[in-house]
Amino acid sequence: MKQVRLGSRGLTAGAQGLGCMGMSEFYGDTDESAARATLDAALERGVTMFDTADMYGRGDNERFLAPFVQAHREQVAIATKFGSVRGEDGSMSVSNDPRYIRQAVDGSLSRLGLEVIDLYYMHRRDPTVPLADSIGVMAELVTQGKVRYLGLSEVTGDELREANAIHPIAAVQSEWSLFTRDIERTLVPAATELGVGVVPYSPLGRGFLTGSMPARLQGNDVRTVFPRFTGENARRNAELLTPLARIADARGASMAQIALAWLHRQAVVQNLTVVPIPGTRTPTRLAENLAALEITLTDDELTRLDPIAEQVAGDRYPDMTETAGSRES
């Protein structure tokens, strides 16, 4: 797989990574043996960036990844995050407090069984904490050898510029897909200007862009509370998939492959490094997703796909107050 550079300090990764969140929770029942087979298959195919966070499974996802990362430490770049805090009652909050950051990194290192994290993201931005304070502490972690590279998630272009002036940022992670293009307003131009890599999460629209969303979601599937995937919104959004399906049929490809190929094409269109991290739990889906790297969409196909995001019904999250998209609107 082609290796690409994220940021200016030397972090490289395969052109497509693997999101590991769903291997522990959020999208229905999990199968540990299938998930471990997927990790092995990903490494064999040249995937080097494996993405997790301390809040996925309340640390269980980091523990799950630990033996795999340790066994292949020289080949794997592990990315994890702090900032999204889950209460015992299921509540969610955001913390960028310097004391919390120092505790969080030690917790992640312990669960992963590592001495250093390759890419450490601020999962969500707390506007009540000066960015200089939180980035300052993150920079200390690099100096201390606990973290190699810094990243941000769900920030605006201005926030990226401010953070990068304090310490170089290697990558920004935000939701970006044919269904969600908010970051193209300010974040993508800033990333291009600064030479910061973009790591799109949910590049398949949380599965919606595959055209294979189940008619009825399981009760333990987080999408049951996301406005885009339920009720009338889900019906209306399904109608938007027609051009995607037609292009996929014409190319003998899957809809997922076309959706990922669209993101890879943005690296050229937007003149920046793009490393999508589609999440999957089976080797079969992994192979399907990686085949997108062999597809180059034409300008005509891009034009036909462009209107989709403008017509999507429903917000990304039930509460958009903590996302960059709401701050950029």
Tab-separated table of C-alpha atoms in Angstrom:
chain	number	residue	atom	x	y	z
A	1	MET	CA	0.000	0.000	0.000
A	2	LYS	CA	1.163	3.503	-0.746
A	3	GLN	CA	2.604	5.257	2.313
A	4	VAL	CA	1.696	8.903	2.849
A	5	ARG	CA	3.034	11.582	5.156
A	6	LEU	CA	0.930	13.167	7.878
A	7	GLY	CA	2.223	16.522	9.033
A	8	SER	CA	5.717	17.954	8.822
A	9	ARG	CA	7.489	15.900	11.498
A	10	GLY	CA	7.772	12.522	9.747
A	11	LEU	CA	4.675	10.496	10.653
A	12	THR	CA	3.843	8.155	7.782
A	13	ALA	CA	0.969	5.727	7.352
A	14	GLY	CA	-0.686	3.562	4.763
A	15	ALA	CA	-3.076	5.513	2.538
A	16	GLN	CA	-6.029	3.879	4.298
A	17	GLY	CA	-6.246	3.039	7.982
A	18	LEU	CA	-8.594	1.034	10.175
A	19	GLY	CA	-11.069	2.409	12.688
A	20	CYS	CA	-11.322	-0.049	15.567
A	21	MET	CA	-14.167	1.435	17.637
A	22	GLY	CA	-16.833	-0.987	16.399
A	23	MET	CA	-14.750	-3.975	17.464
A	24	SER	CA	-15.761	-3.247	21.055
A	25	GLU	CA	-19.198	-1.606	20.935
A	26	PHE	CA	-21.563	0.923	19.354
A	27	TYR	CA	-22.666	-0.961	16.207
A	28	GLY	CA	-24.437	-4.013	17.574
A	29	ASP	CA	-22.994	-7.326	18.726
A	30	THR	CA	-19.259	-7.923	18.357
A	31	ASP	CA	-17.222	-11.026	17.499
A	32	GLU	CA	-13.739	-10.938	19.001
A	33	SER	CA	-12.293	-13.730	16.854
A	34	ALA	CA	-13.477	-12.059	13.628
A	35	ALA	CA	-12.152	-8.710	14.831
A	36	ARG	CA	-8.713	-10.176	15.550
A	37	ALA	CA	-8.668	-11.828	12.133
A	38	THR	CA	-9.475	-8.420	10.652
A	39	LEU	CA	-6.528	-6.819	12.424
A	40	ASP	CA	-4.176	-9.478	11.085
A	41	ALA	CA	-5.584	-9.184	7.562
A	42	ALA	CA	-5.246	-5.395	7.656
A	43	LEU	CA	-1.575	-5.580	8.574
A	44	GLU	CA	-0.938	-8.146	5.825
A	45	ARG	CA	-2.533	-5.776	3.289
A	46	GLY	CA	-0.357	-2.833	4.292
A	47	VAL	CA	-2.607	-1.006	6.768
A	48	THR	CA	-0.412	0.636	9.395
A	49	MET	CA	-2.692	3.176	11.125
A	50	PHE	CA	-5.011	1.632	13.738
A	51	ASP	CA	-7.361	4.080	15.446
A	52	THR	CA	-8.910	3.844	18.904
A	53	ALA	CA	-9.797	6.093	21.886
A	54	ASP	CA	-9.900	5.801	25.643
A	55	MET	CA	-13.704	6.139	25.672
A	56	TYR	CA	-14.374	3.230	23.274
A	57	GLY	CA	-15.716	0.546	25.574
A	58	ARG	CA	-14.473	2.653	28.503
A	59	GLY	CA	-10.935	1.530	27.734
A	60	ASP	CA	-11.815	-1.965	26.512
A	61	ASN	CA	-10.924	-1.149	22.900
A	62	GLU	CA	-7.401	-0.136	23.891
A	63	ARG	CA	-7.073	-3.328	25.957
A	64	PHE	CA	-8.354	-5.363	23.009
A	65	LEU	CA	-5.753	-3.837	20.675
A	66	ALA	CA	-2.869	-4.176	23.131
A	67	PRO	CA	-1.626	-7.685	22.217
A	68	PHE	CA	-1.845	-6.969	18.483
A	69	VAL	CA	0.018	-3.656	18.732
A	70	GLN	CA	2.670	-5.109	21.017
A	71	ALA	CA	3.255	-8.066	18.688
A	72	HIS	CA	3.749	-5.797	15.669
A	73	ARG	CA	5.119	-2.673	17.296
A	74	GLU	CA	7.580	-1.780	14.538
A	75	GLN	CA	4.911	-2.021	11.813
A	76	VAL	CA	1.930	-0.411	13.539
A	77	ALA	CA	1.130	3.231	14.230
A	78	ILE	CA	-1.416	3.401	17.036
A	79	ALA	CA	-3.647	6.452	17.328
A	80	THR	CA	-5.733	7.061	20.414
A	81	LYS	CA	-7.586	9.994	21.939
A	82	PHE	CA	-8.531	11.822	25.115
A	83	GLY	CA	-11.222	14.383	25.805
A	84	SER	CA	-14.548	12.565	25.560
A	85	VAL	CA	-15.417	11.410	29.053
A	86	ARG	CA	-18.095	8.813	29.769
A	87	GLY	CA	-19.799	8.725	33.133
A	88	GLU	CA	-20.894	5.535	34.874
A	89	ASP	CA	-24.489	6.545	34.134
A	90	GLY	CA	-23.780	6.717	30.404
A	91	SER	CA	-23.521	10.512	30.318
A	92	MET	CA	-20.952	12.193	28.074
A	93	SER	CA	-18.816	15.233	28.799
A	94	VAL	CA	-15.724	16.894	27.373
A	95	SER	CA	-12.532	17.656	29.274
A	96	ASN	CA	-9.398	19.425	28.033
A	97	ASP	CA	-8.167	20.135	31.554
A	98	PRO	CA	-4.350	19.807	31.777
A	99	ARG	CA	-4.535	17.583	34.860
A	100	TYR	CA	-7.005	15.286	33.112
A	101	ILE	CA	-4.804	15.080	29.983
A	102	ARG	CA	-1.827	13.892	32.058
A	103	GLN	CA	-3.991	11.217	33.693
A	104	ALA	CA	-5.565	10.190	30.399
A	105	VAL	CA	-2.295	9.571	28.559
A	106	ASP	CA	-0.968	7.412	31.383
A	107	GLY	CA	-4.209	5.436	31.355
A	108	SER	CA	-3.997	4.819	27.617
A	109	LEU	CA	-0.336	3.818	27.797
A	110	SER	CA	-1.144	1.343	30.566
A	111	ARG	CA	-4.096	-0.230	28.742
A	112	LEU	CA	-2.135	-0.493	25.479
A	113	GLY	CA	0.930	-1.802	27.277
A	114	LEU	CA	3.160	0.684	25.459
A	115	GLU	CA	5.816	3.231	26.342
A	116	VAL	CA	4.799	5.697	23.625
A	117	ILE	CA	1.649	6.511	21.615
A	118	ASP	CA	2.289	7.276	17.961
A	119	LEU	CA	-0.543	9.790	17.411
A	120	TYR	CA	-2.451	11.342	20.305
A	121	TYR	CA	-5.634	13.240	19.493
A	122	MET	CA	-7.701	15.702	21.447
A	123	HIS	CA	-11.002	13.892	20.844
A	124	ARG	CA	-13.219	16.915	21.372
A	125	ARG	CA	-12.515	20.581	22.022
A	126	ASP	CA	-13.730	22.196	25.232
A	127	PRO	CA	-14.082	25.920	24.388
A	128	THR	CA	-13.972	26.801	28.092
A	129	VAL	CA	-10.311	25.712	28.332
A	130	PRO	CA	-7.771	27.918	26.520
A	131	LEU	CA	-6.323	25.982	23.626
A	132	ALA	CA	-2.855	27.116	24.652
A	133	ASP	CA	-3.265	25.296	27.979
A	134	SER	CA	-4.282	21.945	26.540
A	135	ILE	CA	-1.894	22.004	23.572
A	136	GLY	CA	0.876	23.081	25.910
A	137	VAL	CA	0.380	19.946	27.994
A	138	MET	CA	0.151	17.778	24.862
A	139	ALA	CA	3.476	19.252	23.730
A	140	GLU	CA	4.969	18.300	27.108
A	141	LEU	CA	3.922	14.699	26.459
A	142	VAL	CA	6.003	14.736	23.276
A	143	THR	CA	8.992	16.129	25.160
A	144	GLN	CA	8.558	13.449	27.837
A	145	GLY	CA	8.536	10.703	25.185
A	146	LYS	CA	5.009	9.527	25.942
A	147	VAL	CA	3.639	10.676	22.586
A	148	ARG	CA	5.282	10.976	19.165
A	149	TYR	CA	2.817	13.157	17.235
A	150	LEU	CA	-0.193	15.325	18.092
A	151	GLY	CA	-3.631	15.412	16.525
A	152	LEU	CA	-6.950	17.196	16.918
A	153	SER	CA	-10.482	15.998	16.263
A	154	GLU	CA	-13.581	18.015	15.363
A	155	VAL	CA	-11.961	21.453	15.356
A	156	THR	CA	-12.355	24.503	13.127
A	157	GLY	CA	-9.740	25.906	10.803
A	158	ASP	CA	-8.938	28.728	13.213
A	159	GLU	CA	-8.490	26.286	16.085
A	160	LEU	CA	-6.115	24.210	13.982
A	161	ARG	CA	-4.038	27.275	13.132
A	162	GLU	CA	-3.881	28.335	16.772
A	163	ALA	CA	-2.862	24.878	17.946
A	164	ASN	CA	-0.278	24.388	15.199
A	165	ALA	CA	1.377	27.684	16.165
A	166	ILE	CA	1.966	26.226	19.640
A	167	HIS	CA	3.161	22.791	18.515
A	168	PRO	CA	3.086	21.110	15.081
A	169	ILE	CA	-0.077	19.120	14.505
A	170	ALA	CA	0.341	15.994	12.385
A	171	ALA	CA	-3.307	15.221	11.667
A	172	VAL	CA	-6.868	16.350	12.189
A	173	GLN	CA	-9.657	13.826	12.454
A	174	SER	CA	-13.231	14.718	11.594
A	175	GLU	CA	-16.264	13.104	10.046
A	176	TRP	CA	-15.938	13.505	6.274
A	177	SER	CA	-17.832	11.641	3.602
A	178	LEU	CA	-20.306	12.090	0.776
A	179	PHE	CA	-22.871	12.573	3.568
A	180	THR	CA	-20.871	15.016	5.686
A	181	ARG	CA	-18.732	17.788	4.213
A	182	ASP	CA	-18.786	20.489	6.918
A	183	ILE	CA	-15.008	20.442	7.282
A	184	GLU	CA	-14.530	21.723	3.748
A	185	ARG	CA	-15.589	25.203	4.937
A	186	THR	CA	-12.564	26.082	7.079
A	187	LEU	CA	-10.719	22.990	8.328
A	188	VAL	CA	-9.678	21.519	4.979
A	189	PRO	CA	-8.261	24.848	3.691
A	190	ALA	CA	-6.327	25.284	6.938
A	191	ALA	CA	-4.973	21.738	6.771
A	192	THR	CA	-3.852	22.313	3.183
A	193	GLU	CA	-2.173	25.593	4.146
A	194	LEU	CA	-0.348	24.072	7.122
A	195	GLY	CA	0.510	20.701	5.600
A	196	VAL	CA	-1.581	18.821	8.176
A	197	GLY	CA	-3.024	15.429	7.226
A	198	VAL	CA	-6.783	14.801	7.370
A	199	VAL	CA	-8.056	11.504	8.792
A	200	PRO	CA	-11.768	11.115	7.964
A	201	TYR	CA	-13.743	9.001	10.408
A	202	SER	CA	-17.091	7.485	9.435
A	203	PRO	CA	-16.066	7.773	5.755
A	204	LEU	CA	-18.961	5.467	4.854
A	205	GLY	CA	-21.549	7.589	6.647
A	206	ARG	CA	-21.715	5.098	9.558
A	207	GLY	CA	-22.568	2.394	7.049
A	208	PHE	CA	-25.336	4.292	5.282
A	209	LEU	CA	-23.258	4.863	2.141
A	210	THR	CA	-22.762	1.115	1.710
A	211	GLY	CA	-26.438	0.723	0.819
A	212	SER	CA	-26.682	-2.185	3.232
A	213	MET	CA	-27.984	-0.603	6.418
A	214	PRO	CA	-30.295	-3.059	8.220
A	215	ALA	CA	-33.983	-2.194	8.068
A	216	ARG	CA	-34.164	-2.460	11.846
A	217	LEU	CA	-31.193	-1.470	14.001
A	218	GLN	CA	-30.347	-3.407	17.151
A	219	GLY	CA	-31.038	-1.738	20.452
A	220	ASN	CA	-27.313	-1.579	21.231
A	221	ASP	CA	-26.571	0.180	17.935
A	222	VAL	CA	-25.681	3.843	18.534
A	223	ARG	CA	-27.278	4.813	15.219
A	224	THR	CA	-30.719	4.383	16.789
A	225	VAL	CA	-30.294	7.804	18.381
A	226	PHE	CA	-28.664	9.553	15.411
A	227	PRO	CA	-31.184	11.721	13.546
A	228	ARG	CA	-29.978	10.764	10.068
A	229	PHE	CA	-30.648	7.060	10.420
A	230	THR	CA	-34.154	6.875	11.834
A	231	GLY	CA	-37.702	7.637	10.772
A	232	GLU	CA	-38.455	9.928	7.864
A	233	ASN	CA	-34.859	11.156	7.710
A	234	ALA	CA	-33.610	7.646	6.973
A	235	ARG	CA	-36.143	7.202	4.180
A	236	ARG	CA	-35.271	10.537	2.575
A	237	ASN	CA	-31.534	9.942	2.857
A	238	ALA	CA	-31.817	6.518	1.244
A	239	GLU	CA	-33.149	8.237	-1.886
A	240	LEU	CA	-29.897	10.229	-2.126
A	241	LEU	CA	-27.886	7.074	-2.767
A	242	THR	CA	-29.085	6.675	-6.364
A	243	PRO	CA	-26.106	8.364	-8.107
A	244	LEU	CA	-23.703	6.459	-5.858
A	245	ALA	CA	-25.389	3.160	-6.731
A	246	ARG	CA	-25.365	3.942	-10.458
A	247	ILE	CA	-21.658	4.749	-10.510
A	248	ALA	CA	-20.905	1.607	-8.500
A	249	ASP	CA	-22.944	-0.550	-10.905
A	250	ALA	CA	-21.272	0.981	-13.958
A	251	ARG	CA	-17.829	0.254	-12.526
A	252	GLY	CA	-18.640	-3.193	-11.162
A	253	ALA	CA	-17.752	-1.911	-7.712
A	254	SER	CA	-19.544	-1.664	-4.396
A	255	MET	CA	-21.087	1.551	-3.115
A	256	ALA	CA	-18.611	1.497	-0.229
A	257	GLN	CA	-15.705	1.413	-2.662
A	258	ILE	CA	-17.027	4.400	-4.600
A	259	ALA	CA	-17.636	6.367	-1.383
A	260	LEU	CA	-14.054	5.711	-0.246
A	261	ALA	CA	-12.650	6.420	-3.712
A	262	TRP	CA	-14.403	9.801	-3.531
A	263	LEU	CA	-12.455	10.603	-0.357
A	264	HIS	CA	-9.156	9.464	-1.824
A	265	ARG	CA	-9.845	11.711	-4.816
A	266	GLN	CA	-10.226	14.665	-2.414
A	267	ALA	CA	-6.512	14.375	-1.662
A	268	VAL	CA	-5.916	15.543	-5.226
A	269	VAL	CA	-8.842	17.965	-5.445
A	270	GLN	CA	-8.033	19.650	-2.120
A	271	ASN	CA	-4.235	19.230	-2.346
A	272	LEU	CA	-3.705	17.540	1.009
A	273	THR	CA	-3.021	14.156	2.580
A	274	VAL	CA	-6.151	12.116	3.294
A	275	VAL	CA	-6.120	8.820	5.227
A	276	PRO	CA	-9.669	7.504	5.744
A	277	ILE	CA	-10.206	5.074	8.627
A	278	PRO	CA	-13.295	3.031	7.740
A	279	GLY	CA	-14.294	0.783	10.594
A	280	THR	CA	-15.003	-2.863	9.897
A	281	ARG	CA	-15.039	-6.102	11.866
A	282	THR	CA	-14.553	-8.742	9.166
A	283	PRO	CA	-11.702	-9.542	6.752
A	284	THR	CA	-14.180	-9.648	3.859
A	285	ARG	CA	-15.334	-6.058	4.393
A	286	LEU	CA	-11.755	-4.999	4.960
A	287	ALA	CA	-10.703	-6.359	1.561
A	288	GLU	CA	-13.676	-4.644	-0.069
A	289	ASN	CA	-12.779	-1.300	1.488
A	290	LEU	CA	-9.102	-1.518	0.554
A	291	ALA	CA	-9.999	-2.184	-3.079
A	292	ALA	CA	-11.203	1.432	-3.210
A	293	LEU	CA	-7.557	2.443	-3.486
A	294	GLU	CA	-7.544	1.032	-7.012
A	295	ILE	CA	-10.422	3.255	-8.184
A	296	THR	CA	-9.877	6.771	-9.519
A	297	LEU	CA	-13.112	8.664	-10.045
A	298	THR	CA	-13.498	10.955	-13.041
A	299	ASP	CA	-14.429	14.619	-12.847
A	300	ASP	CA	-17.854	13.735	-14.253
A	301	GLU	CA	-18.423	11.174	-11.503
A	302	LEU	CA	-17.373	13.685	-8.855
A	303	THR	CA	-19.877	16.177	-10.258
A	304	ARG	CA	-22.665	13.614	-10.039
A	305	LEU	CA	-21.814	12.827	-6.417
A	306	ASP	CA	-21.308	16.414	-5.236
A	307	PRO	CA	-24.967	17.329	-4.481
A	308	ILE	CA	-25.540	14.470	-2.017
A	309	ALA	CA	-24.272	16.180	1.148
A	310	GLU	CA	-26.341	19.315	0.555
A	311	GLN	CA	-29.566	17.297	0.647
A	312	VAL	CA	-28.954	15.105	3.702
A	313	ALA	CA	-31.775	15.217	6.255
A	314	GLY	CA	-30.938	15.337	9.964
A	315	ASP	CA	-27.959	16.361	12.086
A	316	ARG	CA	-24.898	14.174	12.579
A	317	TYR	CA	-25.477	13.849	16.327
A	318	PRO	CA	-28.490	14.259	18.619
A	319	ASP	CA	-26.674	17.213	20.230
A	320	MET	CA	-24.402	19.128	17.866
A	321	THR	CA	-23.166	21.679	20.425
A	322	GLU	CA	-19.774	19.972	20.848
A	323	THR	CA	-18.865	19.524	17.185
A	324	ALA	CA	-16.845	21.646	14.837
A	325	GLY	CA	-19.648	21.465	12.286
A	326	SER	CA	-21.953	23.430	14.542
A	327	ARG	CA	-19.263	26.061	15.186
A	328	GLU	CA	-18.585	26.476	11.484
A	329	SER	CA	-22.207	26.734	10.383
